[in-house]
Amino acid sequence: MFDRETQVVDCRHGMGLGRGGGLAQRGTLSETGRPDVIAVAMSPGRRHITKPVCELTYGMRREEIQVSVLVLNTGSGVPDTNMGSGSFGISPEEIAQINRHKVAVIHTGNIRDHVVRKVKAILEQADIPAVVVCQTLVDFEDFAMAGVKTRLVKPKESDILAKGRVMEIVTGVTRGESCSREKLNELVKAVKTTMRSLEN
C-alpha cells in the first residue's frame, strides 16, 4: 500500500491533478513524455471521486510505464441519460488525446450497466486497446453483448459498434478508497500484457 503522503504529493506535483486526497479537476490532462498509456478518469463530483486514479497511475509509473492522465470534462452520469450527477459525454478533443496513446486504462464505477455503457461510449470513437478498471464484477461477454470487441469474446461483425477493444479487466477497485497492492500489481500486469500483445 502507498501511504497517504505519497498519494498527495503525486497528485499535486507528479501528475498535476487537483488538490490533496486524490481529487482531480475535471477537463484536465497531464501528459507524459512518451505517449504509451493514458489513464481516463471520470469527472469528480458528488458520486465520482477519482482518488484511485492517482494511486493506479503512481503504481504504473513505479513500474516504468509511461502514463498520461485525462479527467473527462463531463464524465459523470451515464451516456444518453440525465442523472443527478450529470450526463456523460466525451468531446472530440478528448478522443484525439486518447488516440495519441497506445493503450487506454479506463477507470469507472460500481454499476455494471453504467460501466459497460461508458466504456462503449469511449471506444465507439477511440480506436485503442483498453484495460477497464472498476469496482463491480464485469466480464468480456458483457462488453461483447454491447457491441464492443474484446480479447476473448467478439461480437458478430454486424453487431460491432466500437472501434476500440477491451483487452483486460481489473475489478474490485473501489471508487474513493485506497487501492490495494494486489490490485496495483494486477493492473500493472494487465497493462504490460496488453503492451506486449501490441508488439507481437
Coordinates of C-alpha atoms in Angstrom, one line a residue, residues 34 36 59-66 192:
R34 CA 6.2 9.2 -24.3
D36 CA 2.3 4.9 -24.2
G59 CA 1.8 2.3 -9.4
M60 CA 2.2 2.1 -13.1
R61 CA 4.9 4.8 -13.2
R62 CA 6.8 3.0 -10.4
E63 CA 7.0 0.0 -12.9
E64 CA 8.3 2.4 -15.6
I65 CA 5.1 2.5 -17.6
Q66 CA 4.7 6.0 -19.2
K192 CA 2.2 -4.9 -19.6

